[in-house]
mmCIF file of C-alpha atoms in Angstrom:
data_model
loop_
_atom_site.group_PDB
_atom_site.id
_atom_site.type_symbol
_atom_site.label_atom_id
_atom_site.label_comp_id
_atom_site.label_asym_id
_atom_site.label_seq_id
_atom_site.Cartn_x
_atom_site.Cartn_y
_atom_site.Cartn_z
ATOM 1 C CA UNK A 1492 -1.583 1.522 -24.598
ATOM 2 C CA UNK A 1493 0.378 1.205 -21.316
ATOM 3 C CA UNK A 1494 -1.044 1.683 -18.058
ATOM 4 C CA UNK A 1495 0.558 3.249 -14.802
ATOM 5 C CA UNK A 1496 -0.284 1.706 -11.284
ATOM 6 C CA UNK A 1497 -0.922 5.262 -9.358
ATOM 7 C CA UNK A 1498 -3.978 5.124 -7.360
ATOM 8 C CA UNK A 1499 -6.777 2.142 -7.324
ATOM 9 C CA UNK A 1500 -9.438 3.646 -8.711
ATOM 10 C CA UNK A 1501 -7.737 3.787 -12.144
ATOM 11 C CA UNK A 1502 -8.885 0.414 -12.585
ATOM 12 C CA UNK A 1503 -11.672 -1.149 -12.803
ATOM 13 C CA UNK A 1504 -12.799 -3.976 -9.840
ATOM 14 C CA UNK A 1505 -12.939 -7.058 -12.420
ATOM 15 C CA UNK A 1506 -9.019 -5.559 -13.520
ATOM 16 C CA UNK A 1507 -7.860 -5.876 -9.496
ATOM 17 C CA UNK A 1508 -9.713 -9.206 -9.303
ATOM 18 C CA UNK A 1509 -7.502 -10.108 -12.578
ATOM 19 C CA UNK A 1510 -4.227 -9.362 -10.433
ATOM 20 C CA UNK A 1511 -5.270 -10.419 -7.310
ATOM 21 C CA UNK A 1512 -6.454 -13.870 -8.711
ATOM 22 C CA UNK A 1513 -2.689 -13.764 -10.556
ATOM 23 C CA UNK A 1514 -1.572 -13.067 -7.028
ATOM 24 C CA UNK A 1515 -2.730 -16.262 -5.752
ATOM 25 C CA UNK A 1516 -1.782 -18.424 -8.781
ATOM 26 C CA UNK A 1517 1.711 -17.280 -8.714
ATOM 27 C CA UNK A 1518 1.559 -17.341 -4.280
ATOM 28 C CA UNK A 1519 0.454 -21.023 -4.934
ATOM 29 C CA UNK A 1520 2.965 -21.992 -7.350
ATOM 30 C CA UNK A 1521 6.029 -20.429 -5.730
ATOM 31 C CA UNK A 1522 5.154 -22.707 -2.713
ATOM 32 C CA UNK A 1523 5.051 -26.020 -5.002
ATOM 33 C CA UNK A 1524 8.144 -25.182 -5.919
ATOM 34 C CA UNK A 1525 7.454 -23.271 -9.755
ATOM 35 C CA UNK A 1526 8.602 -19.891 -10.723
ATOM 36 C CA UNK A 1527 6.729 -18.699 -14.331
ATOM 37 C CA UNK A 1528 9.606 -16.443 -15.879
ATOM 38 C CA UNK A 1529 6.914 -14.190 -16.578
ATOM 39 C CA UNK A 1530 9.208 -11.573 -17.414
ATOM 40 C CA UNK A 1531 12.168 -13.361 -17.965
ATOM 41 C CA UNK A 1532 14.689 -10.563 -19.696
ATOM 42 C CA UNK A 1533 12.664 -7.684 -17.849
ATOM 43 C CA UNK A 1534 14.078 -4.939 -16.096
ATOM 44 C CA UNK A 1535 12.641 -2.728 -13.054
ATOM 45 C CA UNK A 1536 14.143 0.434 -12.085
ATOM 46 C CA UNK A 1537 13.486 0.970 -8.374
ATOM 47 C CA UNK A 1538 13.875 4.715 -7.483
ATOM 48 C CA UNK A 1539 13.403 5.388 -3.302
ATOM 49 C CA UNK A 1540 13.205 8.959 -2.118
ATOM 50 C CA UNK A 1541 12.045 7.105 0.946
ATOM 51 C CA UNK A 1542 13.910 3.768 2.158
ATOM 52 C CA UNK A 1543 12.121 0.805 2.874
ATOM 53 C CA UNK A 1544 12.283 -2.970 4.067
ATOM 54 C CA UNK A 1545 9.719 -4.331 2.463
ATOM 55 C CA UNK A 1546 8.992 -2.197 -0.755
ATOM 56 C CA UNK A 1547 12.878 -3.133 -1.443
ATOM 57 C CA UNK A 1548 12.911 -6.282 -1.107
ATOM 58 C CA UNK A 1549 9.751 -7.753 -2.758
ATOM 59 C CA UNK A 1550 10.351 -5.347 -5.344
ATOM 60 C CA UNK A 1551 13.482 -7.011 -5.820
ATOM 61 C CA UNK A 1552 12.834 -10.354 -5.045
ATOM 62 C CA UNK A 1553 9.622 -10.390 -7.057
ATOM 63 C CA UNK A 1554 11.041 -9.617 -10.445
ATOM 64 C CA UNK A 1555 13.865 -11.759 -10.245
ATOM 65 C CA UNK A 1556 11.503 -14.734 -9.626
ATOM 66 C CA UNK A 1557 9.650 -13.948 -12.069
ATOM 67 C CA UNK A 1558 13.049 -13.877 -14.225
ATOM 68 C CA UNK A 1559 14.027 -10.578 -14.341
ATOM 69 C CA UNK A 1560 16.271 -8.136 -12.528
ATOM 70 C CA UNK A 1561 15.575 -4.544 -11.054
ATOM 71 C CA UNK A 1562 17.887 -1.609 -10.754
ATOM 72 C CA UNK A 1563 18.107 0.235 -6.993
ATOM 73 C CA UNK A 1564 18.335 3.764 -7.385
ATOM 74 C CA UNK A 1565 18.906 5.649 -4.345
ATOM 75 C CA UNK A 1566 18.156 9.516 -3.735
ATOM 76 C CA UNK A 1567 21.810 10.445 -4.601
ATOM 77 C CA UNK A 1568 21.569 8.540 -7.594
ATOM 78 C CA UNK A 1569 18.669 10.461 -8.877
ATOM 79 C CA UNK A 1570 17.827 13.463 -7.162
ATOM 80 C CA UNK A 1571 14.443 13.485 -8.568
ATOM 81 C CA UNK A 1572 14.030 17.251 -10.235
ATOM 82 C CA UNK A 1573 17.422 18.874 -8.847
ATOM 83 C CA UNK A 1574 20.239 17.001 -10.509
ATOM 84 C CA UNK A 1575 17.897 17.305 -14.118
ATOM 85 C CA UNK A 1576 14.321 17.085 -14.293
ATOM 86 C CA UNK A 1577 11.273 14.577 -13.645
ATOM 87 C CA UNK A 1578 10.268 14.208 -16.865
ATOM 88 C CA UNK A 1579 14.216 13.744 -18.611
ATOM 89 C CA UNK A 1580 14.937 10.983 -16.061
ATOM 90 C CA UNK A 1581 11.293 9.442 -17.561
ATOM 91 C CA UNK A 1582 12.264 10.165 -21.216
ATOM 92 C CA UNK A 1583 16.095 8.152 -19.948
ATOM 93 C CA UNK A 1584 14.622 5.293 -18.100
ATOM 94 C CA UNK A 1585 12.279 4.397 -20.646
ATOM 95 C CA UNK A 1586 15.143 3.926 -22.914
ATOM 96 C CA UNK A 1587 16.624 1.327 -20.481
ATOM 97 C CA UNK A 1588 13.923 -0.178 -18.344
ATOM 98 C CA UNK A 1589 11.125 -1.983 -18.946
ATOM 99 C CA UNK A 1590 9.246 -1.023 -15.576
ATOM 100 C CA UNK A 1591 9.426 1.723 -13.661
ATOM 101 C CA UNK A 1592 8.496 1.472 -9.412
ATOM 102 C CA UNK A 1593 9.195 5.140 -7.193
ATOM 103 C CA UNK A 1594 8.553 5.391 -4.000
ATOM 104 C CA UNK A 1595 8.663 9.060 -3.164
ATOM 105 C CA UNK A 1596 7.228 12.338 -1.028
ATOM 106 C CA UNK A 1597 5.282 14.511 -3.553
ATOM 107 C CA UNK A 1598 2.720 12.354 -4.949
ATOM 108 C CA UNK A 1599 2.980 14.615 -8.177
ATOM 109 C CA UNK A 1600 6.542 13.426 -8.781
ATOM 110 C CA UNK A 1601 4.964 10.268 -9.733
ATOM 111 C CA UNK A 1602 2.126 11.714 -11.985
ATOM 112 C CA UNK A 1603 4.980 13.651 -13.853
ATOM 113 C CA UNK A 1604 7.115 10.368 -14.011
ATOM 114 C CA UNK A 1605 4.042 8.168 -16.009
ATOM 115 C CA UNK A 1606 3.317 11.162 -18.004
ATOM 116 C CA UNK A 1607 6.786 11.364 -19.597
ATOM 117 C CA UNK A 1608 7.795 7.604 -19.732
ATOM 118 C CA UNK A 1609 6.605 5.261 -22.036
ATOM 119 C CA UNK A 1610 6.627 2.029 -19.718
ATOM 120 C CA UNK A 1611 4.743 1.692 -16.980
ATOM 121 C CA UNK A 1612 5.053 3.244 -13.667
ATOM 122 C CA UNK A 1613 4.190 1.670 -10.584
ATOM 123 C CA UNK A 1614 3.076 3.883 -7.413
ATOM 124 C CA UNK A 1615 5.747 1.955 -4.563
ATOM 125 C CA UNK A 1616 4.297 4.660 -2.201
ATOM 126 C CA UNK A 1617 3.224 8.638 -2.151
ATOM 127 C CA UNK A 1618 2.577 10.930 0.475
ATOM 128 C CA UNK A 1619 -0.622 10.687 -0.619
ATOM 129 C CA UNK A 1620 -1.119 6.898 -1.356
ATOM 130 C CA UNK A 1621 0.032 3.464 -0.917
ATOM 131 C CA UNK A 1622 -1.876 1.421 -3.546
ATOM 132 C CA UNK A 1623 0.978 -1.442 -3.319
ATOM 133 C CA UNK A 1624 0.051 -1.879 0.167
ATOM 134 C CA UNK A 1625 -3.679 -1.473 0.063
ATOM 135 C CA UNK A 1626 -4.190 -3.998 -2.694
ATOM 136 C CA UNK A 1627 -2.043 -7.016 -0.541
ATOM 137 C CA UNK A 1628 -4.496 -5.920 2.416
ATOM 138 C CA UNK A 1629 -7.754 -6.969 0.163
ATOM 139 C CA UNK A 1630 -5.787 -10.082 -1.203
ATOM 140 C CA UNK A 1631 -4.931 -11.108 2.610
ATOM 141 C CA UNK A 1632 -8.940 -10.011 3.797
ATOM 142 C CA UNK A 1633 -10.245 -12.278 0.398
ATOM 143 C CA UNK A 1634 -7.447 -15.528 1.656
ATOM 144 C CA UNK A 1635 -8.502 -15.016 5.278
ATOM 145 C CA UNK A 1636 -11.786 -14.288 5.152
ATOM 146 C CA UNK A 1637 -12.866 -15.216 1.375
ATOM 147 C CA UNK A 1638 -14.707 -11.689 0.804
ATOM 148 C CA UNK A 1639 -14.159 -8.099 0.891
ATOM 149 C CA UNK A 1640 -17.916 -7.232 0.297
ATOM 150 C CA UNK A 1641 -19.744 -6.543 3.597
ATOM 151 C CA UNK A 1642 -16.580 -6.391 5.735
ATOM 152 C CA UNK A 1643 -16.124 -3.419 8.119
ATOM 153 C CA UNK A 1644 -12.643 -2.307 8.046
ATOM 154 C CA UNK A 1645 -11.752 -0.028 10.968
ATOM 155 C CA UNK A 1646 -8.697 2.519 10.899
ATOM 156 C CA UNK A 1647 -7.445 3.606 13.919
ATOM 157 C CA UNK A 1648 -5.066 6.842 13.712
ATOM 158 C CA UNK A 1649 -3.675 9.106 11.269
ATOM 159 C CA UNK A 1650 -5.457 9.610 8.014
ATOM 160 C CA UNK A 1651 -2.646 9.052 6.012
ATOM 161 C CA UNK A 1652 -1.746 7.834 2.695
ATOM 162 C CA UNK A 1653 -2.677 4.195 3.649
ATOM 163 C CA UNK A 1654 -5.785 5.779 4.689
ATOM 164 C CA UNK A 1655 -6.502 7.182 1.433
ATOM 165 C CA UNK A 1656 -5.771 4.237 -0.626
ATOM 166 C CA UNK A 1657 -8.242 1.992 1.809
ATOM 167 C CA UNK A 1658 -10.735 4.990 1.112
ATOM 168 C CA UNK A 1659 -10.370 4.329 -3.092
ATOM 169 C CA UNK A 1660 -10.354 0.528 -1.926
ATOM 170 C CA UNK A 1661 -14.131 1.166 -0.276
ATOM 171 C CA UNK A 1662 -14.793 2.847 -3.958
ATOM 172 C CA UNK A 1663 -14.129 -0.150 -5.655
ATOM 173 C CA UNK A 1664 -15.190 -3.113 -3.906
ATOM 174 C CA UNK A 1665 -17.661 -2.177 -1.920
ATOM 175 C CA UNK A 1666 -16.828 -2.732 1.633
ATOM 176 C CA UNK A 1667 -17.571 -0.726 4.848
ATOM 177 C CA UNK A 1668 -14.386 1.806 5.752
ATOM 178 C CA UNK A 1669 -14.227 3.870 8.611
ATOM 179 C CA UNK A 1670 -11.029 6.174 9.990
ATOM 180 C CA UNK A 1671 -10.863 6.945 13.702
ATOM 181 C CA UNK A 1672 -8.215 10.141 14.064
ATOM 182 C CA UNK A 1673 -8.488 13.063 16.556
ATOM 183 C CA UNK A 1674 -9.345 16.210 15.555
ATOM 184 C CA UNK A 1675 -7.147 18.399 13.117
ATOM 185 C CA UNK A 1676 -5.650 14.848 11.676
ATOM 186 C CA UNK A 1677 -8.844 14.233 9.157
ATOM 187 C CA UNK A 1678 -8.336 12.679 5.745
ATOM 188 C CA UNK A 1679 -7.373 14.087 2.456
ATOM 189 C CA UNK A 1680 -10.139 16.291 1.425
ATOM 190 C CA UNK A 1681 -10.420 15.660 -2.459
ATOM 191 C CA UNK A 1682 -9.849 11.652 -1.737
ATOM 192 C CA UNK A 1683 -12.798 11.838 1.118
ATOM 193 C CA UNK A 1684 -15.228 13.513 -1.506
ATOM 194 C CA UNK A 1685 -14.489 11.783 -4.375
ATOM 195 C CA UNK A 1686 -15.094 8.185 -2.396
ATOM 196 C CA UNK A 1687 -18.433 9.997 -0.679
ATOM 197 C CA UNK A 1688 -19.560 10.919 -3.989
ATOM 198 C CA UNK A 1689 -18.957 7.724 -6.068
ATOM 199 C CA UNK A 1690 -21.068 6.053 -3.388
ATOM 200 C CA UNK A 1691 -18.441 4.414 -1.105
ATOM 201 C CA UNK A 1692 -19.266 3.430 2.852
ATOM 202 C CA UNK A 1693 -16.905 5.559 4.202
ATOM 203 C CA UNK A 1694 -16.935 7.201 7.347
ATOM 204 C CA UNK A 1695 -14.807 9.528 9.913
ATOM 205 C CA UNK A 1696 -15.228 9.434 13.695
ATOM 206 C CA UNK A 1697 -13.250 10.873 16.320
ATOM 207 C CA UNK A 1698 -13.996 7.612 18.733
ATOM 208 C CA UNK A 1699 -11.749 4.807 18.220
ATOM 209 C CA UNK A 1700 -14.436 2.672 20.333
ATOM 210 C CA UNK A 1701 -16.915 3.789 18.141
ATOM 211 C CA UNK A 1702 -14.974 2.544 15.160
ATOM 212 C CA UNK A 1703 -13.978 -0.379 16.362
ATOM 213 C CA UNK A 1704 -17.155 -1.662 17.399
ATOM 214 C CA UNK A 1705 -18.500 -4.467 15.474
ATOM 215 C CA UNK A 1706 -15.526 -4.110 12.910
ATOM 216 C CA UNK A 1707 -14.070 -7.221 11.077
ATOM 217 C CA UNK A 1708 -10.798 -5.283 10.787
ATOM 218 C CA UNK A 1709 -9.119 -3.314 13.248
ATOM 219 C CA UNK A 1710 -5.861 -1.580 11.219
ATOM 220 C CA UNK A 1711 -3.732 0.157 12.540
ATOM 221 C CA UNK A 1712 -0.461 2.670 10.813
ATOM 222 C CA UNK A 1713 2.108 4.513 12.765
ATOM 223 C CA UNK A 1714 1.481 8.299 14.334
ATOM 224 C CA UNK A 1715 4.545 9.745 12.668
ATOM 225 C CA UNK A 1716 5.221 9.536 9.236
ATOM 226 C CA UNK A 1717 8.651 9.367 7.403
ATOM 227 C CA UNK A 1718 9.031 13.478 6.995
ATOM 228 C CA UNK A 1719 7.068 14.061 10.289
ATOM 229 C CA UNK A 1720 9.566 13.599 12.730
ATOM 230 C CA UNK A 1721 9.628 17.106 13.951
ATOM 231 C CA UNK A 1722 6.288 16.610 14.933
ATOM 232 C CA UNK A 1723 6.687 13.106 16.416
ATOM 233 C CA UNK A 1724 6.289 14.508 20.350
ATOM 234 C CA UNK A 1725 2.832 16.330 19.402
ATOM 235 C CA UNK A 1726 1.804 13.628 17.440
ATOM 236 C CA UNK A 1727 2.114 10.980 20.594
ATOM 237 C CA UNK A 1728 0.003 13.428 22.633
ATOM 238 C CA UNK A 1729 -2.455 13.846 20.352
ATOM 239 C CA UNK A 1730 -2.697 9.984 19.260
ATOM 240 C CA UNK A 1731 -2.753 8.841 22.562
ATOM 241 C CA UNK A 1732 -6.001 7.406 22.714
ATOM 242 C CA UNK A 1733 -5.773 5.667 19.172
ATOM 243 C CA UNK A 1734 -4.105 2.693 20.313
ATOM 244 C CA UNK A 1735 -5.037 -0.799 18.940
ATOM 245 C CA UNK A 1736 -4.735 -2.710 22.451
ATOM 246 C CA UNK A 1737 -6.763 -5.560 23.932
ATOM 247 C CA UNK A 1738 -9.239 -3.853 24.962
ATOM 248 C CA UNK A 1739 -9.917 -2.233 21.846
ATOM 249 C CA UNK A 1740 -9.504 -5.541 19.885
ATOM 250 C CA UNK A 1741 -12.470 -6.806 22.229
ATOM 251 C CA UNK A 1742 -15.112 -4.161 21.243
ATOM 252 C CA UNK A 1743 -14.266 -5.663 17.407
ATOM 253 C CA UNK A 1744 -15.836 -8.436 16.092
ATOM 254 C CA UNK A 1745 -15.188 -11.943 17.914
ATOM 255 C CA UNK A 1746 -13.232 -13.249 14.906
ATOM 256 C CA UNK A 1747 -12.197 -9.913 13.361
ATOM 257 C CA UNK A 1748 -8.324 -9.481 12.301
ATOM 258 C CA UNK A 1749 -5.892 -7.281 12.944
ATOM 259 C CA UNK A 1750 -3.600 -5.499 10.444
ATOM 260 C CA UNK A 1751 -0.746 -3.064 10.228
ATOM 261 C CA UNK A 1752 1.560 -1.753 7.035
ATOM 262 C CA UNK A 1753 4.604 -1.814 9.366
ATOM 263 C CA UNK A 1754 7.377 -1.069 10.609
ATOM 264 C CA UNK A 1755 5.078 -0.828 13.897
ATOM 265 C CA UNK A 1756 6.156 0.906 17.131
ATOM 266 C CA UNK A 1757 4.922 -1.396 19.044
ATOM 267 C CA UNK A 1758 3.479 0.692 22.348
ATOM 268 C CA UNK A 1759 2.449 3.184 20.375
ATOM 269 C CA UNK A 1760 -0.348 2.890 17.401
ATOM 270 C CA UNK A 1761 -0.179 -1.352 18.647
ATOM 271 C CA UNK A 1762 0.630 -3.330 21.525
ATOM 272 C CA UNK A 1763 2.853 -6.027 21.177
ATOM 273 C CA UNK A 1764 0.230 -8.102 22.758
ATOM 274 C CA UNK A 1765 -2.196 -7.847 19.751
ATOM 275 C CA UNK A 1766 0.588 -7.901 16.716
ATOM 276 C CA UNK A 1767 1.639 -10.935 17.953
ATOM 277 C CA UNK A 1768 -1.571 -12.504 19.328
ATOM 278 C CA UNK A 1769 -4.044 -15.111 17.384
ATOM 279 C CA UNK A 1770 -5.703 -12.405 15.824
ATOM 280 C CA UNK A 1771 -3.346 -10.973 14.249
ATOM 281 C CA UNK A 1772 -2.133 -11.353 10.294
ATOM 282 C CA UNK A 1773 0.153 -8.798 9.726
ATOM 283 C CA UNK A 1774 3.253 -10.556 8.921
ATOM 284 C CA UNK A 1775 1.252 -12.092 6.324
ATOM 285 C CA UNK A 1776 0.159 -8.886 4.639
ATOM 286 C CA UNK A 1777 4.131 -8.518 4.815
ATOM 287 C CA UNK A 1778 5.050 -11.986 2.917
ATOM 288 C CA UNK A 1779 1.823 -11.001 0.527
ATOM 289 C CA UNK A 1780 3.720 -7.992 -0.686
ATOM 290 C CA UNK A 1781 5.909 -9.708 -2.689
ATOM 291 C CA UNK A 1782 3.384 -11.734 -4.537
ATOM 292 C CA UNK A 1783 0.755 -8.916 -4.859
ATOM 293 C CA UNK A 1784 3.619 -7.087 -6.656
ATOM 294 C CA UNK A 1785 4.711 -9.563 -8.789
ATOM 295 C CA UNK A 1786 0.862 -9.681 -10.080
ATOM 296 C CA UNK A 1787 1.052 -6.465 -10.704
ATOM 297 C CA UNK A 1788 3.994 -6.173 -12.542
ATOM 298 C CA UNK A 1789 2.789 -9.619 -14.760
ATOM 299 C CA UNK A 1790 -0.733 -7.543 -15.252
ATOM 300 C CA UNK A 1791 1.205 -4.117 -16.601
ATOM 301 C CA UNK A 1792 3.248 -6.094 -18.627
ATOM 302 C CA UNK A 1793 0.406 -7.757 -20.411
ATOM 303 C CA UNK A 1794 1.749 -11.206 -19.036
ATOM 304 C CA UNK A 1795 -0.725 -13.225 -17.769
ATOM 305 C CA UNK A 1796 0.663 -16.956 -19.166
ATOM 306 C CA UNK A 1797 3.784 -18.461 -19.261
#
């Protein structure tokens, strides 16, 4: 039976401790030099409604080093439901491809995608969740700090889709999440009550100092999302006190880390004092990507060996 990669909480916690300990054995052996053709012969189709840097380019990157090859298919390509339908581009690809990655706006353009193809599809972002991104933050917290159980991850800003996914990350393994956003910018309601419910730490303030206080983690996401730019002037007066700055960072823990999905507008949701000061490890959540993705990938495939 194939499985999709939508949303973390389709899996259990020992199945994302299965692809984040794949993560590391295939981080560690690209840097001695070996590359397992895991899924040498393999193809990915990439389809972007949104572009991307980094969701690109260790999509890309990743299969071929695991030896296969991905397809880029851009918006005019596809035009996802106008040119033909959702579920006959599915019932195509799955003819052609052996993996299927979308990074799109309606999160339900994905659900309809896994429900008509027959290989797995891979969440590369929603506008309701980033699971992709989410799951390289845990690897990164487990390499840096060894654990994700009885960490206190602090969001500052927007509850957006990273926000969500850190919420069904909470659900799973256990740590302590709180989101700092003004008023009117709370989370996803039906994401929020599910993680309440299944017993999750999770918590919204409107104080960023409160947050931040005693947090291991201080992450940070921009104000304006791609298909919020009309709202990009509001959103700066309204975010305005949601800045991850030095002062900020200091109400953290002494040894807590800062993160960020990037791209960053730095002056904004960061300064460029604290994304690229000591504390900071968010160009290696960047460079983890790529190997958190290949794991996944390896782990849909049923691939776990050379």
């Amino acid at each position: 039976m194939k499985r999709d990669f939508l949303s973390l909480t389709d899996f259990t916690r020992s199945e994302l401790e299965e692809v984040l300990d794949l993560t590391a054995r295939l981080k560690r052996d690209l840097k001695n030099g070996t590359r397992l053709p895991l899924l040498g012969g393999k193809s990915l189709a990439m389809i972007f409604e949104k572009p991307s840097l980094r969701t690109r380019v260790t999509f890309e990157v990743g299969m071929s080093q695991l030896g296969g090859y991905a397809v880029y298919l851009t918006p005019k390509d596809i035009q996802l439901g106008q040119r033909e339908s959702v579920a006959d581009i599915a019932r195509n690809l799955e003819r052609w491809v052996d993996l299927i990655m979308a990074r799109t706006f309606a999160h339900t353009t994905l659900v309809d995608l896994a429900g008509h193809a027959r290989v797995p599809v891979i969440n590369g972002l929603s506008d309701l969740l980033h699971p992709c991104q989410v799951l390289t933050d845990c690897f990164t917290l487990v390499e840096k700090r060894g654990r994700l159980d009885g960490l206190r991850v602090a969001f500052i800003g927007d509850a957006n889709n990273v926000a969500n996914s850190w919420m069904n990350a909470a659900v799973v393994f256990g740590f302590e999440f709180i989101l700092a956003c003004p008023h009117g910018y709370e989370p996803h309601g039906p994401t929020y009550d599910r993680a309440r419910a299944a017993g999750a730490k999770v918590t919204v303030t409107h104080d960023a100092a409160a947050a931040a206080a005693g947090a291991d983690v201080l992450y940070a996401d921009v104000w304006t999302s791609m298909g919020q730019e009309d709202e990009a002037e509001q959103r700066r007066r309204d975010f305005s006190a949601y800045q991850i700055n030095g002062t900020l960072l200091r109400r953290a823990n002494r040894d807590a880390v800062v993160m960020h999905c990037l791209p960053a507008h730095r002056g904004e949701e960061i300064t460029g004092e604290v994304i690229d000061g000591p504390q900071s490890i968010v160009f290696d959540q960047a460079e983890n990507r790529l190997h958190t993705q290949k794991a996944i990938m390896a782990w849909l495939m049923k691939v776990l060996s050379a």
